[in-house]
mmCIF file with all atom_site columns, C-alpha atoms and ligand atoms in Angstrom:
data_model
loop_
_atom_site.group_PDB
_atom_site.id
_atom_site.type_symbol
_atom_site.label_atom_id
_atom_site.label_alt_id
_atom_site.label_comp_id
_atom_site.label_asym_id
_atom_site.label_entity_id
_atom_site.label_seq_id
_atom_site.pdbx_PDB_ins_code
_atom_site.Cartn_x
_atom_site.Cartn_y
_atom_site.Cartn_z
_atom_site.occupancy
_atom_site.B_iso_or_equiv
_atom_site.pdbx_formal_charge
_atom_site.auth_seq_id
_atom_site.auth_comp_id
_atom_site.auth_asym_id
_atom_site.auth_atom_id
_atom_site.pdbx_PDB_model_num
ATOM   1  C  CA  . MET A 1 1  ? -15.049 -16.554 -11.644 1.00 58.00 ? 1222 MET A CA  1
ATOM   2  C  CA  . ARG A 1 2  ? -12.833 -13.561 -11.297 1.00 63.00 ? 1223 ARG A CA  1
ATOM   3  C  CA  . GLU A 1 3  ? -11.258 -12.462 -8.156  1.00 64.00 ? 1224 GLU A CA  1
ATOM   4  C  CA  . LYS A 1 4  ? -10.204 -8.972  -7.597  1.00 60.00 ? 1225 LYS A CA  1
ATOM   5  C  CA  . VAL A 1 5  ? -8.607  -7.476  -4.514  1.00 55.00 ? 1226 VAL A CA  1
ATOM   6  C  CA  . GLU A 1 6  ? -8.903  -3.836  -4.061  1.00 55.00 ? 1227 GLU A CA  1
ATOM   7  C  CA  . PHE A 1 7  ? -6.558  -2.726  -1.374  1.00 55.00 ? 1228 PHE A CA  1
ATOM   8  C  CA  . THR A 1 8  ? -7.671  0.880   -1.466  1.00 53.00 ? 1229 THR A CA  1
ATOM   9  C  CA  . ALA A 1 9  ? -11.027 -0.346  -0.073  1.00 50.00 ? 1230 ALA A CA  1
ATOM   10 C  CA  . VAL A 1 10 ? -9.447  -1.743  2.985   1.00 49.00 ? 1231 VAL A CA  1
ATOM   11 C  CA  . TRP A 1 11 ? -8.887  0.981   5.567   1.00 55.00 ? 1232 TRP A CA  1
ATOM   12 C  CA  . ASP A 1 12 ? -9.123  2.011   9.163   1.00 61.00 ? 1233 ASP A CA  1
ATOM   13 C  CA  . ASP A 1 13 ? -9.788  -0.936  11.332  1.00 69.00 ? 1234 ASP A CA  1
ATOM   14 C  CA  . ASP A 1 14 ? -8.698  -3.491  8.686   1.00 82.00 ? 1235 ASP A CA  1
ATOM   15 C  CA  . LEU A 1 15 ? -5.533  -1.523  7.872   1.00 86.00 ? 1236 LEU A CA  1
ATOM   16 C  CA  . ASN A 1 16 ? -3.581  -2.753  10.817  1.00 88.00 ? 1237 ASN A CA  1
ATOM   17 C  CA  . SER A 1 17 ? -4.512  -6.324  10.257  1.00 90.00 ? 1238 SER A CA  1
ATOM   18 C  CA  . LEU A 1 18 ? -3.809  -6.007  6.605   1.00 88.00 ? 1239 LEU A CA  1
ATOM   19 C  CA  . LEU A 1 19 ? -0.418  -4.575  7.230   1.00 92.00 ? 1240 LEU A CA  1
ATOM   20 C  CA  . GLU A 1 20 ? 0.247   -7.202  9.832   1.00 92.00 ? 1241 GLU A CA  1
ATOM   21 C  CA  . SER A 1 21 ? -0.777  -10.001 7.401   1.00 91.00 ? 1242 SER A CA  1
ATOM   22 C  CA  . LEU A 1 22 ? 1.613   -8.591  4.865   1.00 91.00 ? 1243 LEU A CA  1
ATOM   23 C  CA  . GLY A 1 23 ? 4.360   -8.568  7.450   1.00 92.00 ? 1244 GLY A CA  1
ATOM   24 C  CA  . VAL A 1 24 ? 4.986   -4.890  7.242   1.00 93.00 ? 1245 VAL A CA  1
ATOM   25 C  CA  . LEU A 1 25 ? 3.231   -3.458  10.211  1.00 93.00 ? 1246 LEU A CA  1
ATOM   26 C  CA  . ALA A 1 26 ? 6.370   -3.427  12.424  1.00 93.00 ? 1247 ALA A CA  1
ATOM   27 C  CA  . GLU A 1 27 ? 8.308   -1.883  9.575   1.00 93.00 ? 1248 GLU A CA  1
ATOM   28 C  CA  . MET A 1 28 ? 5.790   0.882   9.144   1.00 92.00 ? 1249 MET A CA  1
ATOM   29 C  CA  . THR A 1 29 ? 5.377   1.688   12.803  1.00 92.00 ? 1250 THR A CA  1
ATOM   30 C  CA  . ALA A 1 30 ? 9.184   1.836   13.100  1.00 94.00 ? 1251 ALA A CA  1
ATOM   31 C  CA  . GLY A 1 31 ? 9.333   4.460   10.377  1.00 94.00 ? 1252 GLY A CA  1
ATOM   32 C  CA  . LYS A 1 32 ? 11.151  2.229   7.898   1.00 95.00 ? 1253 LYS A CA  1
ATOM   33 C  CA  . ALA A 1 33 ? 8.610   2.356   5.141   1.00 95.00 ? 1254 ALA A CA  1
ATOM   34 C  CA  . ASN A 1 34 ? 9.081   4.958   2.471   1.00 96.00 ? 1255 ASN A CA  1
ATOM   35 C  CA  . CYS A 1 35 ? 7.003   6.168   -0.574  1.00 96.00 ? 1256 CYS A CA  1
ATOM   36 C  CA  . VAL A 1 36 ? 8.223   4.495   -3.698  1.00 94.00 ? 1257 VAL A CA  1
ATOM   37 C  CA  . ASN A 1 37 ? 7.405   7.606   -5.668  1.00 94.00 ? 1258 ASN A CA  1
ATOM   38 C  CA  . CYS A 1 38 ? 8.829   10.451  -3.598  1.00 97.00 ? 1259 CYS A CA  1
ATOM   39 C  CA  . GLY A 1 39 ? 10.778  8.701   -0.863  1.00 97.00 ? 1260 GLY A CA  1
ATOM   40 C  CA  . ARG A 1 40 ? 8.936   10.296  1.910   1.00 97.00 ? 1261 ARG A CA  1
ATOM   41 C  CA  . GLN A 1 41 ? 8.462   8.341   5.085   1.00 97.00 ? 1262 GLN A CA  1
ATOM   42 C  CA  . VAL A 1 42 ? 5.144   6.469   5.180   1.00 96.00 ? 1263 VAL A CA  1
ATOM   43 C  CA  . ASN A 1 43 ? 3.211   5.690   8.330   1.00 93.00 ? 1264 ASN A CA  1
ATOM   44 C  CA  . ILE A 1 44 ? -0.334  4.771   9.257   1.00 90.00 ? 1265 ILE A CA  1
ATOM   45 C  CA  . ASP A 1 45 ? -1.404  8.382   9.052   1.00 90.00 ? 1266 ASP A CA  1
ATOM   46 C  CA  . ASN A 1 46 ? -0.129  9.293   5.576   1.00 94.00 ? 1267 ASN A CA  1
ATOM   47 C  CA  . LEU A 1 47 ? -0.318  5.876   3.866   1.00 94.00 ? 1268 LEU A CA  1
ATOM   48 C  CA  . GLY A 1 48 ? -1.696  6.264   0.387   1.00 93.00 ? 1269 GLY A CA  1
ATOM   49 C  CA  . THR A 1 49 ? -1.345  3.003   -1.379  1.00 92.00 ? 1270 THR A CA  1
ATOM   50 C  CA  . ILE A 1 50 ? -0.199  -0.508  -0.574  1.00 92.00 ? 1271 ILE A CA  1
ATOM   51 C  CA  . ILE A 1 51 ? 1.552   -2.280  -3.508  1.00 90.00 ? 1272 ILE A CA  1
ATOM   52 C  CA  . PRO A 1 52 ? 2.240   -5.944  -2.815  1.00 87.00 ? 1273 PRO A CA  1
ATOM   53 C  CA  . THR A 1 53 ? 4.775   -7.452  -5.063  1.00 86.00 ? 1274 THR A CA  1
ATOM   54 C  CA  . ILE A 1 54 ? 6.113   -11.009 -5.173  1.00 87.00 ? 1275 ILE A CA  1
ATOM   55 C  CA  . GLU A 1 55 ? 8.790   -10.579 -2.592  1.00 87.00 ? 1276 GLU A CA  1
ATOM   56 C  CA  . LEU A 1 56 ? 8.122   -7.352  -0.824  1.00 87.00 ? 1277 LEU A CA  1
ATOM   57 C  CA  . VAL A 1 57 ? 5.458   -4.722  -0.224  1.00 91.00 ? 1278 VAL A CA  1
ATOM   58 C  CA  . ASN A 1 58 ? 5.806   -1.189  -1.500  1.00 93.00 ? 1279 ASN A CA  1
ATOM   59 C  CA  . PHE A 1 59 ? 3.937   1.880   -0.329  1.00 94.00 ? 1280 PHE A CA  1
ATOM   60 C  CA  . THR A 1 60 ? 3.111   5.365   -1.400  1.00 95.00 ? 1281 THR A CA  1
ATOM   61 C  CA  . CYS A 1 61 ? 2.292   8.305   0.699   1.00 96.00 ? 1282 CYS A CA  1
ATOM   62 C  CA  . ASP A 1 62 ? -1.118  9.976   0.524   1.00 95.00 ? 1283 ASP A CA  1
ATOM   63 C  CA  . ASP A 1 63 ? 0.053   12.624  -1.902  1.00 95.00 ? 1284 ASP A CA  1
ATOM   64 C  CA  . ALA A 1 64 ? -2.419  12.410  -4.771  1.00 94.00 ? 1285 ALA A CA  1
ATOM   65 C  CA  . PHE A 1 65 ? 0.288   12.524  -7.326  1.00 93.00 ? 1286 PHE A CA  1
ATOM   66 C  CA  . CYS A 1 66 ? 2.078   9.547   -5.717  1.00 94.00 ? 1287 CYS A CA  1
ATOM   67 C  CA  . VAL A 1 67 ? -1.080  7.519   -5.438  1.00 92.00 ? 1288 VAL A CA  1
ATOM   68 C  CA  . GLN A 1 68 ? -1.957  8.345   -9.019  1.00 91.00 ? 1289 GLN A CA  1
ATOM   69 C  CA  . SER A 1 69 ? 1.506   7.439   -10.209 1.00 89.00 ? 1290 SER A CA  1
ATOM   70 C  CA  . VAL A 1 70 ? 1.032   3.780   -9.125  1.00 86.00 ? 1291 VAL A CA  1
ATOM   71 C  CA  . THR A 1 71 ? -2.778  3.233   -9.360  1.00 80.00 ? 1292 THR A CA  1
ATOM   72 C  CA  . SER A 1 72 ? -3.141  4.627   -12.890 1.00 76.00 ? 1293 SER A CA  1
ATOM   73 C  CA  . ARG A 1 73 ? -0.397  2.471   -14.322 1.00 56.00 ? 1294 ARG A CA  1
ATOM   74 C  CA  . GLU A 1 74 ? -0.915  -0.986  -12.912 1.00 56.00 ? 1295 GLU A CA  1
ATOM   75 C  CA  . PRO A 1 75 ? -4.122  -1.967  -11.237 1.00 54.00 ? 1296 PRO A CA  1
ATOM   76 C  CA  . VAL A 1 76 ? -3.469  -4.178  -8.212  1.00 53.00 ? 1297 VAL A CA  1
ATOM   77 C  CA  . THR A 1 77 ? -4.994  -7.643  -8.692  1.00 58.00 ? 1298 THR A CA  1
ATOM   78 C  CA  . SER A 1 78 ? -4.710  -10.848 -6.834  1.00 56.00 ? 1299 SER A CA  1
ATOM   79 C  CA  . SER A 1 79 ? -2.768  -13.668 -8.467  1.00 54.00 ? 1300 SER A CA  1
ATOM   80 C  CA  . GLY A 1 80 ? -4.353  -16.096 -6.001  1.00 50.00 ? 1301 GLY A CA  1
HETATM 81 ZN ZN1 . ZN  B 2 .  ? 5.006   10.097  -2.122  1.00 56.81 ? 1797 ZN  B ZN1 1
#
């Protein structure tokens, strides 16, 4: 049985709880999260993609190019 987590499908009401569960909600609301592609500050309003890695969580802004730069390369899957 395959498990696949699509973070792009989680939005709006679930977004806050998702960010909190990842431990980055405070970081984001404090303006300390930046797009890994262009470096722009990312907040709830312009969040494009959430990229959980082993030790930290990266983000992109909602710029189509930034989203595509990460989503087209490596699909986000759950390692369990
Ligand atoms: Zn960006």
